[in-house]
Coordinates of C-alpha atoms and ligand atoms in Angstrom, one line a residue:
Chain A
M1 CA 0.0 0.0 0.0
N2 CA 1.4 3.4 -0.8
A3 CA 0.2 5.3 2.1
H4 CA 1.6 7.8 4.6
A5 CA 5.2 8.3 3.7
A6 CA 7.2 5.7 5.5
S7 CA 9.5 7.0 8.1
P8 CA 11.6 4.4 10.0
S9 CA 9.9 3.0 12.9
S10 CA 12.3 2.2 15.7
A11 CA 12.4 -1.2 17.3
A12 CA 11.2 0.1 20.6
S13 CA 8.1 2.0 19.7
P14 CA 6.7 1.1 16.3
R15 CA 4.1 3.3 14.6
A16 CA 0.6 1.9 14.2
P17 CA 0.1 -0.5 11.4
L18 CA -2.1 0.5 8.4
A19 CA -3.2 -2.9 7.0
L20 CA -4.0 -6.4 8.2
L21 CA -4.1 -9.4 5.9
A22 CA -6.4 -12.1 7.3
E23 CA -5.7 -15.5 5.9
L24 CA -9.1 -16.8 6.8
T25 CA -8.4 -20.3 5.6
H26 CA -5.9 -22.2 3.6
R27 CA -8.6 -24.1 1.8
C28 CA -8.9 -23.2 -1.9
P29 CA -10.4 -25.0 -4.9
L30 CA -7.5 -23.9 -7.1
S31 CA -3.9 -25.2 -6.9
C32 CA -1.8 -22.4 -8.3
P33 CA 1.9 -23.4 -8.4
Y34 CA 2.9 -19.9 -7.2
C35 CA 0.5 -19.8 -4.2
S36 CA 2.0 -17.7 -1.4
N37 CA 0.5 -20.0 1.3
P38 CA 3.1 -22.0 3.2
V39 CA 3.9 -25.5 2.0
E40 CA 2.6 -26.7 5.3
L41 CA -1.1 -25.8 5.1
T42 CA -3.5 -25.4 8.1
A43 CA -6.4 -27.8 8.4
R44 CA -9.9 -26.6 8.6
E45 CA -10.5 -27.6 12.2
A46 CA -7.6 -25.4 13.4
E47 CA -9.1 -22.2 11.8
L48 CA -10.2 -19.3 14.0
D49 CA -14.0 -19.2 14.3
T50 CA -16.3 -16.3 13.5
D51 CA -16.0 -14.6 16.9
G52 CA -12.3 -15.2 16.9
W53 CA -11.9 -13.2 13.7
A54 CA -14.4 -10.5 14.7
D55 CA -12.3 -9.9 17.8
V56 CA -9.1 -9.7 15.7
F57 CA -10.8 -7.1 13.5
R58 CA -11.9 -5.0 16.5
Q59 CA -8.4 -5.1 18.0
A60 CA -6.9 -4.2 14.7
A61 CA -9.1 -1.1 14.3
D62 CA -8.2 0.0 17.8
L63 CA -4.6 -0.4 17.0
G64 CA -4.8 1.9 14.0
V65 CA -5.3 -0.6 11.1
L66 CA -7.4 1.1 8.4
Q67 CA -7.5 -1.5 5.7
L68 CA -8.4 -5.2 6.0
H69 CA -7.6 -7.7 3.3
L70 CA -9.7 -10.8 3.5
S71 CA -7.6 -13.5 1.9
G72 CA -6.8 -17.2 2.1
G73 CA -6.7 -19.6 0.4
E74 CA -10.1 -18.8 -0.9
P75 CA -12.1 -16.7 1.6
A76 CA -15.3 -17.9 0.0
S77 CA -14.4 -21.4 1.3
R78 CA -15.5 -19.9 4.7
R79 CA -19.2 -20.3 5.1
D80 CA -19.3 -17.3 7.5
L81 CA -17.6 -14.9 5.0
E82 CA -20.6 -12.6 5.0
D83 CA -20.6 -12.4 8.8
L84 CA -16.9 -11.7 8.8
V85 CA -17.3 -8.8 6.3
A86 CA -20.1 -7.4 8.5
A87 CA -18.0 -7.7 11.6
A88 CA -15.1 -5.9 9.9
R89 CA -17.2 -3.1 8.7
D90 CA -18.7 -2.8 12.2
A91 CA -15.2 -2.5 13.5
G92 CA -14.7 0.5 11.1
L93 CA -12.3 -1.2 8.7
Y94 CA -12.1 -0.8 4.9
V95 CA -12.8 -4.3 3.6
N96 CA -11.0 -5.7 0.6
L97 CA -12.0 -9.1 -0.5
I98 CA -9.2 -11.1 -2.3
T99 CA -10.8 -14.0 -4.1
S100 CA -10.3 -16.4 -6.9
G101 CA -14.1 -16.2 -7.5
I102 CA -14.5 -19.9 -7.1
G103 CA -17.2 -20.5 -4.5
L104 CA -18.9 -17.2 -5.0
T105 CA -22.5 -17.2 -6.4
R106 CA -24.5 -14.2 -7.4
K107 CA -26.5 -14.6 -4.2
R108 CA -23.4 -14.7 -2.0
L109 CA -22.0 -11.6 -3.7
E110 CA -25.2 -9.8 -3.1
A111 CA -25.0 -10.8 0.6
L112 CA -21.4 -9.6 0.7
D113 CA -22.4 -6.4 -0.9
A114 CA -25.1 -5.9 1.7
A115 CA -22.6 -6.7 4.5
G116 CA -20.5 -3.8 3.2
V117 CA -17.6 -5.2 1.3
D118 CA -15.7 -2.2 -0.1
H119 CA -13.7 -3.7 -2.9
V120 CA -13.3 -7.0 -4.7
Q121 CA -9.9 -8.2 -6.0
L122 CA -10.2 -11.1 -8.4
S123 CA -7.3 -13.2 -9.3
L124 CA -6.6 -13.9 -12.9
Q125 CA -4.4 -16.9 -13.9
G126 CA -4.7 -16.3 -17.6
V127 CA -6.7 -14.5 -20.3
G128 CA -8.5 -17.6 -21.5
P129 CA -9.5 -21.1 -20.3
A130 CA -6.4 -22.8 -21.6
M131 CA -3.9 -20.8 -19.5
A132 CA -6.2 -20.0 -16.6
D133 CA -7.4 -23.5 -16.0
R134 CA -4.0 -24.9 -16.4
I135 CA -2.3 -22.6 -13.9
G136 CA -5.2 -22.9 -11.4
H137 CA -5.3 -26.6 -12.1
Y138 CA -9.1 -26.4 -12.1
R139 CA -11.3 -27.0 -15.2
G140 CA -14.0 -24.3 -15.7
S141 CA -12.2 -21.7 -13.4
F142 CA -11.9 -19.1 -16.2
T143 CA -15.6 -19.2 -17.2
R144 CA -16.6 -19.0 -13.6
K145 CA -14.3 -16.0 -13.0
M146 CA -15.7 -14.1 -15.9
E147 CA -19.2 -14.7 -14.5
V148 CA -18.1 -13.4 -11.1
A149 CA -16.6 -10.3 -12.7
G150 CA -19.9 -9.7 -14.4
W151 CA -21.8 -9.9 -11.1
V152 CA -19.3 -7.6 -9.5
A153 CA -19.9 -5.0 -12.2
D154 CA -23.7 -5.4 -12.0
L155 CA -23.6 -4.8 -8.3
G156 CA -21.4 -1.7 -8.9
L157 CA -18.6 -2.9 -6.6
P158 CA -15.2 -1.7 -7.5
L159 CA -13.1 -4.4 -9.2
T160 CA -9.4 -5.0 -9.2
L161 CA -8.0 -7.7 -11.4
N162 CA -4.9 -9.3 -9.9
A163 CA -2.8 -10.9 -12.6
V164 CA 0.2 -12.9 -11.6
M165 CA 2.7 -12.9 -14.4
H166 CA 5.4 -15.5 -15.1
R167 CA 7.3 -17.1 -18.0
H168 CA 4.2 -18.8 -19.4
N169 CA 1.8 -15.8 -19.5
F170 CA 4.0 -12.7 -19.9
K171 CA 3.3 -12.8 -23.6
D172 CA -0.4 -12.2 -22.9
L173 CA 0.2 -9.0 -21.0
P174 CA -1.5 -6.7 -23.6
E175 CA -4.6 -9.0 -23.7
T176 CA -4.6 -9.1 -19.9
L177 CA -4.9 -5.3 -19.8
D178 CA -7.6 -5.4 -22.4
L179 CA -9.6 -8.0 -20.5
A180 CA -9.4 -5.9 -17.4
L181 CA -10.8 -2.9 -19.3
D182 CA -13.6 -5.0 -20.8
L183 CA -14.5 -6.3 -17.3
G184 CA -14.8 -2.7 -16.1
A185 CA -11.9 -3.1 -13.6
R186 CA -11.0 0.2 -12.0
R187 CA -7.6 -1.1 -11.2
I188 CA -5.3 -4.0 -12.2
E189 CA -2.3 -5.4 -10.4
V190 CA 0.3 -6.7 -12.8
A191 CA 2.4 -8.7 -10.3
T192 CA 5.4 -10.6 -11.5
V193 CA 5.5 -13.8 -9.5
Q194 CA 7.3 -13.5 -6.2
F195 CA 9.3 -16.5 -5.2
H196 CA 7.8 -17.4 -1.8
G197 CA 5.6 -20.3 -0.7
W198 CA 4.8 -22.7 -3.5
A199 CA 6.5 -20.4 -6.0
A200 CA 9.9 -21.1 -4.5
T201 CA 9.3 -24.8 -5.2
N202 CA 8.4 -23.9 -8.7
R203 CA 11.0 -21.3 -9.4
A204 CA 12.4 -22.8 -12.5
A205 CA 9.0 -23.5 -14.0
L206 CA 7.9 -19.8 -13.4
M207 CA 11.1 -17.7 -13.8
P208 CA 10.6 -15.1 -16.6
T209 CA 13.5 -14.3 -18.9
R210 CA 15.3 -11.0 -18.7
E211 CA 13.7 -9.9 -22.0
Q212 CA 10.2 -10.7 -20.7
A213 CA 10.8 -8.7 -17.6
R214 CA 12.1 -5.7 -19.6
E215 CA 9.3 -5.8 -22.1
A216 CA 6.7 -6.0 -19.3
S217 CA 8.0 -2.9 -17.7
R218 CA 7.9 -1.1 -21.0
L219 CA 4.3 -2.1 -21.7
V220 CA 3.2 -1.2 -18.2
L221 CA 4.7 2.3 -18.5
E222 CA 3.1 2.8 -21.8
A223 CA -0.3 1.5 -20.7
R224 CA -0.3 3.6 -17.5
E225 CA 0.1 6.8 -19.5
K226 CA -2.6 5.8 -22.0
L227 CA -5.1 4.6 -19.4
K228 CA -4.7 7.4 -16.9
G229 CA -8.0 8.3 -15.3
R230 CA -9.5 5.0 -16.7
M231 CA -7.7 2.2 -15.0
V232 CA -5.0 2.3 -12.4
I233 CA -2.1 -0.1 -13.0
D234 CA -0.1 -1.2 -10.0
Y235 CA 3.0 -3.1 -11.1
V236 CA 5.2 -5.5 -9.2
P237 CA 8.3 -5.8 -11.4
A238 CA 10.4 -8.9 -11.5
D239 CA 12.4 -9.0 -8.3
H240 CA 15.4 -11.0 -9.5
H241 CA 16.1 -8.8 -12.5
A242 CA 16.3 -5.5 -10.6
R243 CA 19.4 -3.8 -9.3
F244 CA 17.9 -3.3 -5.8
P245 CA 15.4 -5.3 -3.9
K246 CA 11.9 -4.2 -2.9
A247 CA 11.2 -3.0 0.6
C248 CA 9.3 -6.1 1.7
M249 CA 6.2 -5.1 3.6
G250 CA 7.5 -1.5 3.5
G251 CA 9.9 -2.5 6.2
W252 CA 9.6 -5.4 8.6
G253 CA 6.9 -4.7 11.3
S254 CA 6.4 -1.2 10.1
T255 CA 3.2 -1.1 8.1
G256 CA 1.2 -4.3 8.2
L257 CA 0.6 -7.6 9.7
N258 CA -0.7 -11.0 8.6
V259 CA -2.8 -13.4 10.6
T260 CA -2.8 -17.0 9.7
P261 CA -5.9 -19.2 9.7
E262 CA -5.1 -20.4 13.2
G263 CA -4.4 -17.0 14.6
L264 CA -0.6 -16.7 14.5
V265 CA 0.5 -13.1 13.8
L266 CA 3.2 -12.8 11.2
P267 CA 5.2 -9.8 10.0
C268 CA 4.8 -11.2 6.4
H269 CA 3.1 -14.1 4.9
A270 CA 6.4 -16.1 4.4
A271 CA 7.9 -15.3 7.8
Q272 CA 7.3 -18.8 9.0
T273 CA 10.0 -20.1 6.7
I274 CA 12.6 -18.4 8.9
P275 CA 13.6 -20.9 11.6
G276 CA 13.8 -19.8 15.2
L277 CA 11.4 -16.9 14.9
E278 CA 8.8 -16.9 17.7
F279 CA 5.3 -16.0 16.6
W280 CA 2.6 -15.1 19.1
S281 CA -1.0 -16.1 18.7
V282 CA -4.1 -13.9 19.1
A283 CA -5.3 -16.7 21.5
D284 CA -2.6 -15.8 24.0
H285 CA -1.9 -12.1 23.5
P286 CA -3.6 -8.9 22.6
L287 CA -2.9 -7.8 19.1
A288 CA -1.3 -4.5 20.2
E289 CA 1.1 -6.4 22.4
I290 CA 2.0 -8.8 19.6
W291 CA 2.6 -5.8 17.2
T292 CA 4.9 -4.0 19.7
D293 CA 6.6 -6.8 21.6
S294 CA 6.4 -10.2 20.0
P295 CA 9.9 -11.5 19.1
A296 CA 9.0 -12.1 15.5
F297 CA 8.1 -8.5 14.9
R298 CA 11.1 -7.1 16.9
A299 CA 13.6 -9.4 15.1
Y300 CA 14.0 -7.3 11.9
R301 CA 12.2 -4.1 12.8
G302 CA 14.2 -0.9 12.1
T303 CA 17.9 -1.3 11.0
D304 CA 19.8 -2.5 14.1
W305 CA 19.9 -6.1 12.9
M306 CA 21.6 -5.3 9.6
Q307 CA 24.9 -6.6 8.4
E308 CA 27.2 -5.2 5.8
P309 CA 26.8 -4.1 3.1
C310 CA 23.3 -3.0 4.3
S311 CA 24.3 -1.4 7.6
S312 CA 26.4 1.3 5.9
C313 CA 24.3 1.6 2.8
E314 CA 22.5 4.8 1.9
R315 CA 19.5 2.8 0.8
K316 CA 18.9 1.1 4.0
L317 CA 15.8 3.1 4.8
V318 CA 14.6 2.8 1.3
D319 CA 14.5 -1.0 0.9
F320 CA 15.4 -2.2 4.4
G321 CA 17.8 -4.7 3.0
G322 CA 15.1 -6.4 0.9
C323 CA 13.2 -9.5 1.9
R324 CA 14.2 -11.5 5.0
C325 CA 12.6 -14.7 3.8
Q326 CA 14.5 -14.4 0.5
A327 CA 17.7 -13.7 2.3
L328 CA 17.2 -16.9 4.3
A329 CA 16.2 -18.9 1.3
L330 CA 19.0 -17.7 -1.0
A331 CA 21.8 -16.8 1.4
G332 CA 21.0 -19.1 4.3
D333 CA 20.8 -16.2 6.8
A334 CA 17.7 -14.1 7.3
A335 CA 19.8 -11.1 8.4
A336 CA 21.9 -11.1 5.3
T337 CA 21.5 -8.7 2.4
D338 CA 18.8 -10.0 0.1
P339 CA 20.8 -11.6 -2.7
V340 CA 18.5 -9.9 -5.2
C341 CA 20.5 -6.8 -4.4
S342 CA 23.4 -6.1 -6.8
R343 CA 25.5 -5.2 -3.7
S344 CA 25.1 -8.7 -2.2
D345 CA 28.2 -10.9 -2.7
R346 CA 25.7 -13.7 -3.7
H347 CA 24.1 -11.6 -6.4
A348 CA 26.3 -12.8 -9.3
D349 CA 25.6 -16.5 -8.5
L350 CA 21.9 -15.9 -8.2
V351 CA 21.7 -14.1 -11.6
A352 CA 23.6 -16.9 -13.3
A353 CA 21.3 -19.4 -11.7
I354 CA 18.1 -17.7 -12.7
D355 CA 19.3 -16.9 -16.2
A356 CA 20.0 -20.6 -16.7
E357 CA 16.6 -21.5 -15.4
A358 CA 14.8 -19.0 -17.5
D359 CA 16.7 -20.1 -20.6
A360 CA 16.2 -23.8 -20.0
P361 CA 12.9 -25.5 -21.0
A362 CA 10.3 -25.1 -18.2
P363 CA 10.0 -28.1 -15.9
E364 CA 6.6 -29.5 -14.9
F365 CA 4.7 -27.6 -12.1
V366 CA 4.5 -29.0 -8.6
W367 CA 0.8 -28.2 -7.8
R368 CA -0.2 -26.8 -4.5
V369 CA -2.0 -29.6 -2.6
A370 CA -5.2 -29.1 -0.6
P371 CA -5.0 -28.9 3.2
R372 CA -6.6 -31.7 5.1
Chain B
M1 CA -11.0 11.6 -19.4
S2 CA -8.1 13.4 -17.9
A3 CA -6.0 15.4 -20.3
A4 CA -3.3 13.8 -22.3
P5 CA 0.1 15.0 -21.4
A6 CA 0.8 18.3 -23.1
R7 CA 3.3 17.7 -25.9
S8 CA 5.1 20.7 -27.2
A9 CA 4.2 21.1 -30.9
E10 CA 6.8 22.0 -33.5
G11 CA 8.4 25.3 -32.6
T12 CA 6.1 26.0 -29.6
R13 CA 7.8 25.2 -26.4
L14 CA 5.5 25.2 -23.5
P15 CA 7.0 26.4 -20.2
A16 CA 7.3 23.5 -17.8
H17 CA 4.6 24.5 -15.3
A18 CA 2.1 25.1 -18.1
A19 CA 2.7 21.6 -19.4
S20 CA 1.8 20.1 -16.0
T21 CA -1.2 22.3 -15.1
P22 CA -4.3 21.0 -16.8
P23 CA -7.1 23.6 -17.3
P24 CA -9.4 23.9 -14.3
L25 CA -12.4 21.6 -14.1
P26 CA -15.5 23.1 -15.8
D27 CA -17.9 24.7 -13.4
A28 CA -20.8 22.5 -14.6
S29 CA -18.9 19.3 -14.0
V30 CA -20.1 17.1 -11.0
P31 CA -17.4 15.3 -9.1
A32 CA -18.4 12.2 -7.1
L33 CA -16.7 9.6 -4.9
P34 CA -17.2 6.3 -6.6
R35 CA -18.2 3.2 -4.7
G36 CA -15.3 1.9 -2.7
V37 CA -13.8 5.3 -2.0
R38 CA -14.8 6.9 1.2
L39 CA -13.9 9.5 3.8
H40 CA -12.9 8.1 7.1
H41 CA -11.9 9.6 10.4
D42 CA -8.8 7.9 11.6
R43 CA -9.3 8.0 15.4
V44 CA -5.9 6.5 16.2
R45 CA -3.9 9.1 14.2
Q46 CA -6.5 11.8 14.7
T47 CA -6.8 12.8 11.1
W48 CA -9.1 12.4 8.2
V49 CA -8.2 10.0 5.4
L50 CA -9.6 9.0 2.1
L51 CA -9.8 5.2 1.8
A52 CA -9.8 3.5 -1.6
P53 CA -8.7 0.2 -3.1
E54 CA -5.1 -0.4 -1.8
R55 CA -4.8 3.3 -1.0
V56 CA -4.9 5.4 2.1
L57 CA -4.6 9.2 1.5
K58 CA -4.0 11.4 4.5
L59 CA -6.1 14.6 4.0
D60 CA -5.1 18.1 5.1
A61 CA -7.7 20.7 6.0
V62 CA -8.0 21.9 2.4
G63 CA -8.4 18.4 0.9
L64 CA -11.0 17.6 3.6
A65 CA -12.9 20.8 2.9
V66 CA -13.1 20.0 -0.8
L67 CA -14.1 16.3 -0.4
E68 CA -16.7 17.1 2.3
R69 CA -18.5 19.0 -0.4
V70 CA -18.2 16.3 -3.1
D71 CA -21.5 14.5 -2.9
G72 CA -22.2 13.6 -6.5
A73 CA -24.9 16.3 -6.8
R74 CA -23.1 19.6 -6.3
T75 CA -21.3 21.1 -9.3
F76 CA -17.7 22.0 -9.2
G77 CA -18.8 25.6 -9.5
A78 CA -21.1 25.4 -6.5
I79 CA -18.3 23.7 -4.5
V80 CA -15.9 26.5 -5.3
D81 CA -18.5 29.2 -4.5
D82 CA -19.1 27.6 -1.1
L83 CA -15.4 27.3 -0.3
A84 CA -14.7 30.8 -1.4
A85 CA -17.5 32.0 1.0
A86 CA -16.4 29.8 3.8
Y87 CA -12.8 30.7 3.7
N88 CA -13.2 34.2 2.5
A89 CA -10.7 33.6 -0.3
P90 CA -10.5 34.7 -4.0
R91 CA -12.6 32.4 -6.1
E92 CA -9.9 31.8 -8.8
Q93 CA -7.4 30.7 -6.3
I94 CA -9.8 28.3 -4.7
A95 CA -10.9 27.0 -8.2
A96 CA -7.3 26.4 -9.2
D97 CA -6.4 24.6 -5.9
A98 CA -9.5 22.4 -5.8
S99 CA -9.1 21.6 -9.4
R100 CA -5.6 20.5 -9.1
F101 CA -6.5 18.4 -6.0
L102 CA -9.5 16.7 -7.7
D103 CA -7.6 16.2 -11.0
G104 CA -5.0 14.1 -9.1
L105 CA -7.7 12.0 -7.6
I106 CA -9.5 11.6 -11.0
A107 CA -6.3 10.3 -12.6
R108 CA -6.1 7.7 -9.8
R109 CA -9.8 6.8 -10.1
M110 CA -10.6 8.0 -6.7
V111 CA -13.0 10.6 -8.0
D112 CA -15.3 10.3 -10.9
L113 CA -16.5 13.2 -13.0
A114 CA -19.9 13.6 -14.5
R115 CA -20.2 16.5 -16.9
Ligands
SF4_1 S1 -2.8 -18.5 -5.3 FE1 -4.2 -19.9 -6.3 S2 -4.1 -21.7 -5.0 FE2 -3.3 -20.0 -3.8 S3 -5.0 -19.2 -2.6 FE3 -4.8 -18.0 -4.5 S4 -6.2 -19.0 -6.0 FE4 -5.8 -20.5 -4.3
SF4_2 S1 23.0 -3.3 0.3 FE1 21.1 -3.6 1.6 S2 20.3 -1.6 2.0 FE2 21.8 -1.4 0.3 S3 20.5 -1.5 -1.6 FE3 21.3 -3.6 -1.1 S4 19.7 -4.5 0.1 FE4 19.3 -2.3 0.1

């Protein structure tokens, strides 16, 4: 979220968070090979119940959270989604529903509308059934999505299309933008796949080439100018092809928090891949205390934890050393400089590896499996 | 919708500021907050914000004064008249400021304009 300009929050007294992402469930009818859910998925019985979530929403609003993202898995897999939306609005939150569309009916959307959902963000796996159903690993998903998009437009709800781009569908970027316009989307997210969760497992199968990444950036800049005032384009460029990393979460523990289906509070959705971090649960602690004091949030908040070259780098308050989870995955140390950064001593090896992956034929996908 | 970026035609160089200042909104146009964009009082930070898809915009007194009058019925002209009276300020100045502010929001689909 590009919100109040980020100023560093110190480890001792963080500023209030602006956004909370609620992973209501890990259940999802689709099996996208880049799903950001952890490889270890939470079972249905362990999920927080309606009252549990409603309490989290109230605490979040009291803490200063303004925007709530209802996500998953597929949030529509929760039968109480309508109640959850109503509870979030009651708490005073702006409610963004992040959905694949599967599991929504017109009737349910009408109920969600009545409950006060502010914005619908629909994922798009491809511009036609061939690509979309293949990536989601679900026959009929594309047709259903288009139907859902039509209902969203009918009801007058604002629609964002969320298109994850990778080596297989980058070629369809112009058609993706056209489709979003046709569907009446006010906004589109063109997000190059980020290599967390299942996407890390499928890196070679998803990695775009350097040319694809470059061409996408060019197309997006051009389209942004042309579509100004019609459709907003938010763009997540290819991480591995950039000179500097992105500021993951706008700085660890500075802007937002994630709550897992069972109520663990994470600084980012992939934080559980970092061994040794201690996460607190909403069952044991008030949310405000978790935000300020829990070891996981304190671990990489601010800049004190940094090593060289980050600690003496002039960009350290710009990108906060990149992504901690990526540093762990690629450098074996979560406090290291994100190897995506050209100043990391691991950068050259990483670039060689991904170039080789992107140039080699794509291996088969490992599909996300369903939680029990 | 919003004006295309001014391109300097052959031989006519526009000064930089003219190129970036679009003409003021027509008095008869009617700005409106579309569904999914709403004013909100942030009680924790004690400020007004405009909430929109994936956006939180902190409002200063001027922005708030303008948006409080954007109701999808009042014309831009009427809004400017009202502000000029309320703040006892020259109408042209108010029109230019409000126009610039709303234009920025229109470009980001946070305000719609009916003419
Ligand atoms: S990325 Fe795909 S599999 Fe994962 S939650 Fe979203 S739609 Fe489901
Ligand atoms: S060295 Fe660290 S702080 Fe500097 S640009 Fe790279 S990741 Fe960012």
